[in-house]
PDB file of C-alpha atoms in Angstrom:
ATOM      1  CA  MET A   1     109.512 121.677  15.791  1.00 58.00           C
ATOM      2  CA  PHE A   2     106.580 124.233  15.854  1.00 72.00           C
ATOM      3  CA  GLU A   3     103.149 122.834  16.673  1.00 86.00           C
ATOM      4  CA  SER A   4      99.391 124.271  15.466  1.00 94.00           C
ATOM      5  CA  ARG A   5      98.036 126.831  18.308  1.00 95.00           C
ATOM      6  CA  THR A   6      94.621 124.243  18.675  1.00 97.00           C
ATOM      7  CA  ILE A   7      91.099 125.543  20.970  1.00 97.00           C
ATOM      8  CA  GLU A   8      92.468 122.928  22.994  1.00 95.00           C
ATOM      9  CA  ASN A   9      94.872 125.660  24.817  1.00 94.00           C
ATOM     10  CA  ASP A  10      94.677 128.586  22.590  1.00 96.00           C
ATOM     11  CA  MET A  11      90.837 130.051  21.835  1.00 97.00           C
ATOM     12  CA  ASP A  12      92.396 133.392  22.599  1.00 97.00           C
ATOM     13  CA  TRP A  13      95.150 133.462  20.720  1.00 97.00           C
ATOM     14  CA  LEU A  14      93.373 132.325  17.192  1.00 98.00           C
ATOM     15  CA  ARG A  15      90.346 134.457  17.950  1.00 98.00           C
ATOM     16  CA  GLN A  16      92.293 137.268  17.629  1.00 97.00           C
ATOM     17  CA  VAL A  17      92.740 139.954  14.289  1.00 98.00           C
ATOM     18  CA  SER A  18      96.012 139.508  12.779  1.00 98.00           C
ATOM     19  CA  GLU A  19      98.172 142.329  11.873  1.00 98.00           C
ATOM     20  CA  GLU A  20      98.928 143.855   8.711  1.00 98.00           C
ATOM     21  CA  VAL A  21     102.882 142.739   7.376  1.00 98.00           C
ATOM     22  CA  ASP A  22     104.797 146.604   7.770  1.00 97.00           C
ATOM     23  CA  PHE A  23     107.047 146.010   4.774  1.00 96.00           C
ATOM     24  CA  GLU A  24     109.882 148.689   6.060  1.00 95.00           C
ATOM     25  CA  LYS A  25     108.863 147.337   9.905  1.00 96.00           C
ATOM     26  CA  ASP A  26     108.594 143.641   9.583  1.00 96.00           C
ATOM     27  CA  ASN A  27     111.220 140.487   9.080  1.00 95.00           C
ATOM     28  CA  LEU A  28     109.540 137.611   8.125  1.00 96.00           C
ATOM     29  CA  ASP A  29     112.150 135.007   8.331  1.00 96.00           C
ATOM     30  CA  GLU A  30     111.506 133.121  10.811  1.00 96.00           C
ATOM     31  CA  THR A  31     107.558 133.123   9.814  1.00 96.00           C
ATOM     32  CA  ILE A  32     107.304 131.634   6.844  1.00 96.00           C
ATOM     33  CA  LYS A  33     110.765 129.202   7.401  1.00 96.00           C
ATOM     34  CA  VAL A  34     107.889 127.577  10.605  1.00 96.00           C
ATOM     35  CA  LEU A  35     105.300 127.272   8.110  1.00 96.00           C
ATOM     36  CA  ASP A  36     107.383 125.853   5.366  1.00 94.00           C
ATOM     37  CA  SER A  37     108.633 123.661   7.593  1.00 93.00           C
ATOM     38  CA  TYR A  38     105.036 122.725   9.249  1.00 94.00           C
ATOM     39  CA  CYS A  39     103.340 122.251   5.834  1.00 91.00           C
ATOM     40  CA  LEU A  40     106.429 120.012   4.833  1.00 89.00           C
ATOM     41  CA  THR A  41     105.902 117.447   7.889  1.00 89.00           C
ATOM     42  CA  HIS A  42     101.554 117.903   8.478  1.00 88.00           C
ATOM     43  CA  GLY A  43      99.199 116.844   5.977  1.00 85.00           C
ATOM     44  CA  VAL A  44      97.058 120.850   5.838  1.00 91.00           C
ATOM     45  CA  PHE A  45      95.816 122.356   2.753  1.00 92.00           C
ATOM     46  CA  ALA A  46      97.711 125.629   4.055  1.00 96.00           C
ATOM     47  CA  MET A  47      98.064 127.211   6.815  1.00 97.00           C
ATOM     48  CA  ALA A  48      97.310 131.174   8.655  1.00 98.00           C
ATOM     49  CA  ALA A  49     100.661 132.401  10.061  1.00 98.00           C
ATOM     50  CA  VAL A  50      98.682 133.193  13.277  1.00 98.00           C
ATOM     51  CA  GLN A  51      97.829 129.302  13.815  1.00 98.00           C
ATOM     52  CA  LEU A  52     101.416 128.827  14.455  1.00 97.00           C
ATOM     53  CA  GLY A  53     102.460 131.938  16.561  1.00 96.00           C
ATOM     54  CA  PHE A  54     102.906 134.914  14.408  1.00 97.00           C
ATOM     55  CA  ASN A  55     100.446 137.778  14.018  1.00 97.00           C
ATOM     56  CA  LYS A  56     100.607 139.022  11.098  1.00 98.00           C
ATOM     57  CA  ARG A  57      98.343 138.146   8.069  1.00 98.00           C
ATOM     58  CA  VAL A  58     100.136 136.050   5.833  1.00 98.00           C
ATOM     59  CA  ILE A  59      98.678 132.590   4.143  1.00 98.00           C
ATOM     60  CA  TYR A  60     101.135 129.252   2.959  1.00 97.00           C
ATOM     61  CA  LEU A  61      99.137 127.463   1.088  1.00 96.00           C
ATOM     62  CA  LYS A  62     100.770 124.123   0.188  1.00 94.00           C
ATOM     63  CA  ASN A  63      97.430 122.553  -1.770  1.00 87.00           C
ATOM     64  CA  THR A  64      94.842 123.589  -3.560  1.00 88.00           C
ATOM     65  CA  ASP A  65      94.241 120.672  -5.477  1.00 83.00           C
ATOM     66  CA  LEU A  66      91.698 118.018  -4.170  1.00 80.00           C
ATOM     67  CA  ASN A  67      93.580 115.957  -7.177  1.00 78.00           C
ATOM     68  CA  LYS A  68      96.639 116.036  -4.714  1.00 77.00           C
ATOM     69  CA  VAL A  69      94.849 115.455  -1.233  1.00 70.00           C
ATOM     70  CA  GLU A  70      96.376 112.155  -0.648  1.00 68.00           C
ATOM     71  CA  ASP A  71      99.818 113.608  -1.301  1.00 66.00           C
ATOM     72  CA  ASP A  72     101.528 115.387   1.814  1.00 68.00           C
ATOM     73  CA  ASP A  73     104.503 115.904  -0.583  1.00 72.00           C
ATOM     74  CA  TRP A  74     102.978 118.324  -3.125  1.00 78.00           C
ATOM     75  CA  ASN A  75     103.890 121.980  -2.174  1.00 85.00           C
ATOM     76  CA  GLU A  76     102.886 124.916  -4.250  1.00 87.00           C
ATOM     77  CA  LYS A  77     104.310 127.156  -1.589  1.00 92.00           C
ATOM     78  CA  THR A  78     102.363 130.205  -2.340  1.00 95.00           C
ATOM     79  CA  ILE A  79     102.694 133.067   0.427  1.00 97.00           C
ATOM     80  CA  ILE A  80      99.941 135.835   0.327  1.00 98.00           C
ATOM     81  CA  ILE A  81     100.681 138.762   2.537  1.00 98.00           C
ATOM     82  CA  ASN A  82      97.700 141.676   3.587  1.00 98.00           C
ATOM     83  CA  PRO A  83      95.268 139.608   1.761  1.00 98.00           C
ATOM     84  CA  VAL A  84      92.257 141.517   0.996  1.00 98.00           C
ATOM     85  CA  ILE A  85      89.043 140.046  -1.148  1.00 98.00           C
ATOM     86  CA  LYS A  86      87.458 142.215  -3.945  1.00 98.00           C
ATOM     87  CA  GLU A  87      84.595 140.050  -5.436  1.00 98.00           C
ATOM     88  CA  ARG A  88      82.721 136.935  -3.992  1.00 98.00           C
ATOM     89  CA  VAL A  89      80.630 134.795  -6.389  1.00 98.00           C
ATOM     90  CA  GLY A  90      78.971 131.263  -6.113  1.00 98.00           C
ATOM     91  CA  LEU A  91      78.532 128.930  -3.635  1.00 98.00           C
ATOM     92  CA  THR A  92      80.074 125.041  -2.306  1.00 98.00           C
ATOM     93  CA  ALA A  93      79.998 123.480   0.146  1.00 98.00           C
ATOM     94  CA  TYR A  94      82.894 121.152   1.773  1.00 97.00           C
ATOM     95  CA  TRP A  95      83.247 119.139   5.094  1.00 97.00           C
ATOM     96  CA  GLU A  96      86.017 121.500   6.438  1.00 97.00           C
ATOM     97  CA  ALA A  97      89.072 120.294   8.926  1.00 96.00           C
ATOM     98  CA  CYS A  98      91.811 122.278  11.230  1.00 96.00           C
ATOM     99  CA  ALA A  99      94.656 121.587  12.439  1.00 95.00           C
ATOM    100  CA  SER A 100      93.791 124.251  14.920  1.00 97.00           C
ATOM    101  CA  CYS A 101      90.058 122.348  15.551  1.00 97.00           C
ATOM    102  CA  LEU A 102      91.542 119.294  16.711  1.00 96.00           C
ATOM    103  CA  ASP A 103      88.922 116.319  15.201  1.00 96.00           C
ATOM    104  CA  ASN A 104      85.776 118.783  14.307  1.00 98.00           C
ATOM    105  CA  THR A 105      84.955 119.041  11.310  1.00 98.00           C
ATOM    106  CA  GLY A 106      82.086 120.928   9.280  1.00 98.00           C
ATOM    107  CA  LEU A 107      80.054 121.376   6.841  1.00 98.00           C
ATOM    108  CA  VAL A 108      81.144 125.582   5.357  1.00 98.00           C
ATOM    109  CA  LEU A 109      79.562 126.714   2.452  1.00 98.00           C
ATOM    110  CA  ARG A 110      82.499 129.275   0.891  1.00 98.00           C
ATOM    111  CA  PRO A 111      81.718 131.391  -2.557  1.00 98.00           C
ATOM    112  CA  TYR A 112      83.031 129.265  -5.767  1.00 98.00           C
ATOM    113  CA  LYS A 113      84.765 132.246  -6.864  1.00 98.00           C
ATOM    114  CA  LEU A 114      86.211 134.639  -5.391  1.00 97.00           C
ATOM    115  CA  LYS A 115      89.386 138.054  -6.024  1.00 98.00           C
ATOM    116  CA  ILE A 116      91.602 139.261  -4.130  1.00 98.00           C
ATOM    117  CA  GLU A 117      94.368 141.785  -4.164  1.00 98.00           C
ATOM    118  CA  TYR A 118      97.753 140.421  -2.144  1.00 98.00           C
ATOM    119  CA  PHE A 119     101.463 141.374  -1.617  1.00 98.00           C
ATOM    120  CA  ASP A 120     103.768 139.252  -2.172  1.00 97.00           C
ATOM    121  CA  LEU A 121     107.317 138.548   0.097  1.00 95.00           C
ATOM    122  CA  GLU A 122     108.870 141.918  -1.833  1.00 95.00           C
ATOM    123  CA  GLY A 123     106.431 143.356  -1.246  1.00 96.00           C
ATOM    124  CA  LYS A 124     105.249 143.277  -4.647  1.00 97.00           C
ATOM    125  CA  LYS A 125     101.138 143.931  -5.561  1.00 98.00           C
ATOM    126  CA  HIS A 126      98.992 140.968  -7.547  1.00 98.00           C
ATOM    127  CA  GLN A 127      95.653 140.300  -8.094  1.00 98.00           C
ATOM    128  CA  LYS A 128      94.370 136.327  -7.930  1.00 98.00           C
ATOM    129  CA  THR A 129      91.367 134.511  -9.074  1.00 98.00           C
ATOM    130  CA  PHE A 130      90.553 132.148  -6.524  1.00 97.00           C
ATOM    131  CA  VAL A 131      87.855 128.268  -8.238  1.00 98.00           C
ATOM    132  CA  GLY A 132      86.514 126.409  -7.113  1.00 97.00           C
ATOM    133  CA  PHE A 133      88.315 124.393  -4.346  1.00 96.00           C
ATOM    134  CA  PRO A 134      91.133 126.818  -3.908  1.00 96.00           C
ATOM    135  CA  SER A 135      88.670 129.509  -3.203  1.00 98.00           C
ATOM    136  CA  THR A 136      88.191 127.190  -0.538  1.00 98.00           C
ATOM    137  CA  VAL A 137      91.662 126.654   0.284  1.00 96.00           C
ATOM    138  CA  PHE A 138      91.669 130.636   0.797  1.00 98.00           C
ATOM    139  CA  SER A 139      88.340 131.528   2.492  1.00 98.00           C
ATOM    140  CA  HIS A 140      89.278 128.884   5.548  1.00 98.00           C
ATOM    141  CA  GLU A 141      92.638 130.422   5.964  1.00 98.00           C
ATOM    142  CA  PHE A 142      91.393 134.285   5.339  1.00 98.00           C
ATOM    143  CA  ASP A 143      88.976 133.568   8.112  1.00 98.00           C
ATOM    144  CA  HIS A 144      91.694 132.511  10.309  1.00 98.00           C
ATOM    145  CA  LEU A 145      93.181 135.607   9.809  1.00 98.00           C
ATOM    146  CA  ASN A 146      89.644 137.938  11.589  1.00 98.00           C
ATOM    147  CA  GLY A 147      89.851 135.079  14.412  1.00 98.00           C
ATOM    148  CA  VAL A 148      87.099 132.956  12.931  1.00 98.00           C
ATOM    149  CA  LEU A 149      87.375 128.878  12.997  1.00 98.00           C
ATOM    150  CA  HIS A 150      85.635 127.281  10.694  1.00 98.00           C
ATOM    151  CA  MET A 151      83.606 126.000  13.319  1.00 97.00           C
ATOM    152  CA  ASP A 152      81.818 129.605  13.683  1.00 97.00           C
ATOM    153  CA  LYS A 153      80.703 129.003   9.971  1.00 97.00           C
ATOM    154  CA  ALA A 154      80.040 125.258  10.052  1.00 98.00           C
ATOM    155  CA  LEU A 155      75.929 124.194   9.109  1.00 98.00           C
ATOM    156  CA  GLU A 156      76.782 120.659  11.010  1.00 97.00           C
ATOM    157  CA  LEU A 157      79.286 119.377  13.347  1.00 97.00           C
ATOM    158  CA  LYS A 158      81.023 116.055  13.449  1.00 98.00           C
ATOM    159  CA  VAL A 159      83.704 114.897  15.175  1.00 98.00           C
ATOM    160  CA  MET A 160      86.313 112.298  13.838  1.00 97.00           C
ATOM    161  CA  ASN A 161      89.814 111.567  13.078  1.00 94.00           C
ATOM    162  CA  LYS A 162      91.813 111.887  10.011  1.00 89.00           C
ATOM    163  CA  GLU A 163      91.216 108.043   9.283  1.00 93.00           C
ATOM    164  CA  GLU A 164      87.317 108.793   9.370  1.00 96.00           C
ATOM    165  CA  ARG A 165      87.220 111.728   8.089  1.00 93.00           C
ATOM    166  CA  LYS A 166      88.748 110.845   4.784  1.00 89.00           C
ATOM    167  CA  GLU A 167      86.736 107.850   4.535  1.00 94.00           C
ATOM    168  CA  PHE A 168      83.537 109.983   5.606  1.00 96.00           C
ATOM    169  CA  ARG A 169      84.309 112.634   2.449  1.00 91.00           C
ATOM    170  CA  LYS A 170      84.771 109.545   0.228  1.00 92.00           C
ATOM    171  CA  THR A 171      81.040 110.331  -0.090  1.00 96.00           C
ATOM    172  CA  HIS A 172      80.758 113.697   1.423  1.00 95.00           C
ATOM    173  CA  ASP A 173      82.928 115.038  -1.125  1.00 93.00           C
ATOM    174  CA  TYR A 174      83.246 118.433  -2.398  1.00 96.00           C
ATOM    175  CA  GLU A 175      79.542 120.284  -3.767  1.00 97.00           C
ATOM    176  CA  VAL A 176      79.470 123.225  -6.285  1.00 98.00           C
ATOM    177  CA  ILE A 177      76.213 124.511  -5.055  1.00 98.00           C
ATOM    178  CA  SER A 178      76.066 127.888  -8.077  1.00 98.00           C
ATOM    179  CA  GLU A 179      78.674 129.110  -9.882  1.00 98.00           C
ATOM    180  CA  THR A 180      77.308 132.413 -10.405  1.00 98.00           C
ATOM    181  CA  GLY A 181      75.075 134.433  -8.523  1.00 98.00           C
ATOM    182  CA  ASN A 182      76.018 136.671  -5.163  1.00 98.00           C
ATOM    183  CA  TYR A 183      77.763 134.419  -2.965  1.00 98.00           C
ATOM    184  CA  GLU A 184      76.509 136.551   0.328  1.00 97.00           C
ATOM    185  CA  ASP A 185      72.863 136.051  -0.914  1.00 98.00           C
ATOM    186  CA  LEU A 186      72.756 132.412  -2.133  1.00 98.00           C
ATOM    187  CA  GLU A 187      74.686 131.927   1.807  1.00 97.00           C
ATOM    188  CA  LYS A 188      72.085 133.187   3.639  1.00 97.00           C
ATOM    189  CA  GLU A 189      69.234 130.967   1.281  1.00 97.00           C
ATOM    190  CA  TYR A 190      70.770 127.737   1.751  1.00 97.00           C
ATOM    191  CA  ALA A 191      71.749 127.557   5.500  1.00 96.00           C
ATOM    192  CA  GLU A 192      68.087 128.733   5.855  1.00 95.00           C
ATOM    193  CA  ASN A 193      66.705 125.558   3.689  1.00 95.00           C
ATOM    194  CA  TYR A 194      69.347 123.427   5.915  1.00 92.00           C
ATOM    195  CA  LYS A 195      68.153 124.343   9.030  1.00 82.00           C
ATOM    196  CA  ASN A 196      64.313 123.928   7.410  1.00 75.00           C
TER     197      ASN A 196
END
């Protein structure tokens, strides 16, 4: 069984920028098989291929529904290949965790709405808009493709195991700060005010 690469043993690997998938040369069968198996047996929202040892720009979305957080069997099984972010709007905050970052839980700002372009497994191009929590899940995984961890962006970090995090989130839920406005400007302003 594959295990996630972690900051304890694989920091250099996790810090690399993933390579674009070449549909004429790359066979993704093993990558998708491992992603699918891992997500089915672990309580994660999603995984980037690099976290499981495949240096390719592939994201596997398992669950982007906050109402199904406790349902480990729920699986959207959405495969996103070579994603490009076209627009980021609004601002949210959530105490994020990560299979690769062990028990480090961080308060991270993300866009409320994202528009992306990506390819499916057949190489067909799509456009998709993520709104609310799905935007947070996608943004977290997209950062992995660029060697960025949620810990790098966290306004505050806490060390909590899964059960402690579950209790903590009961009083520190997903927060929509703004549904409109330029994400970069909102993020900068909020981060500056948070520190003061």
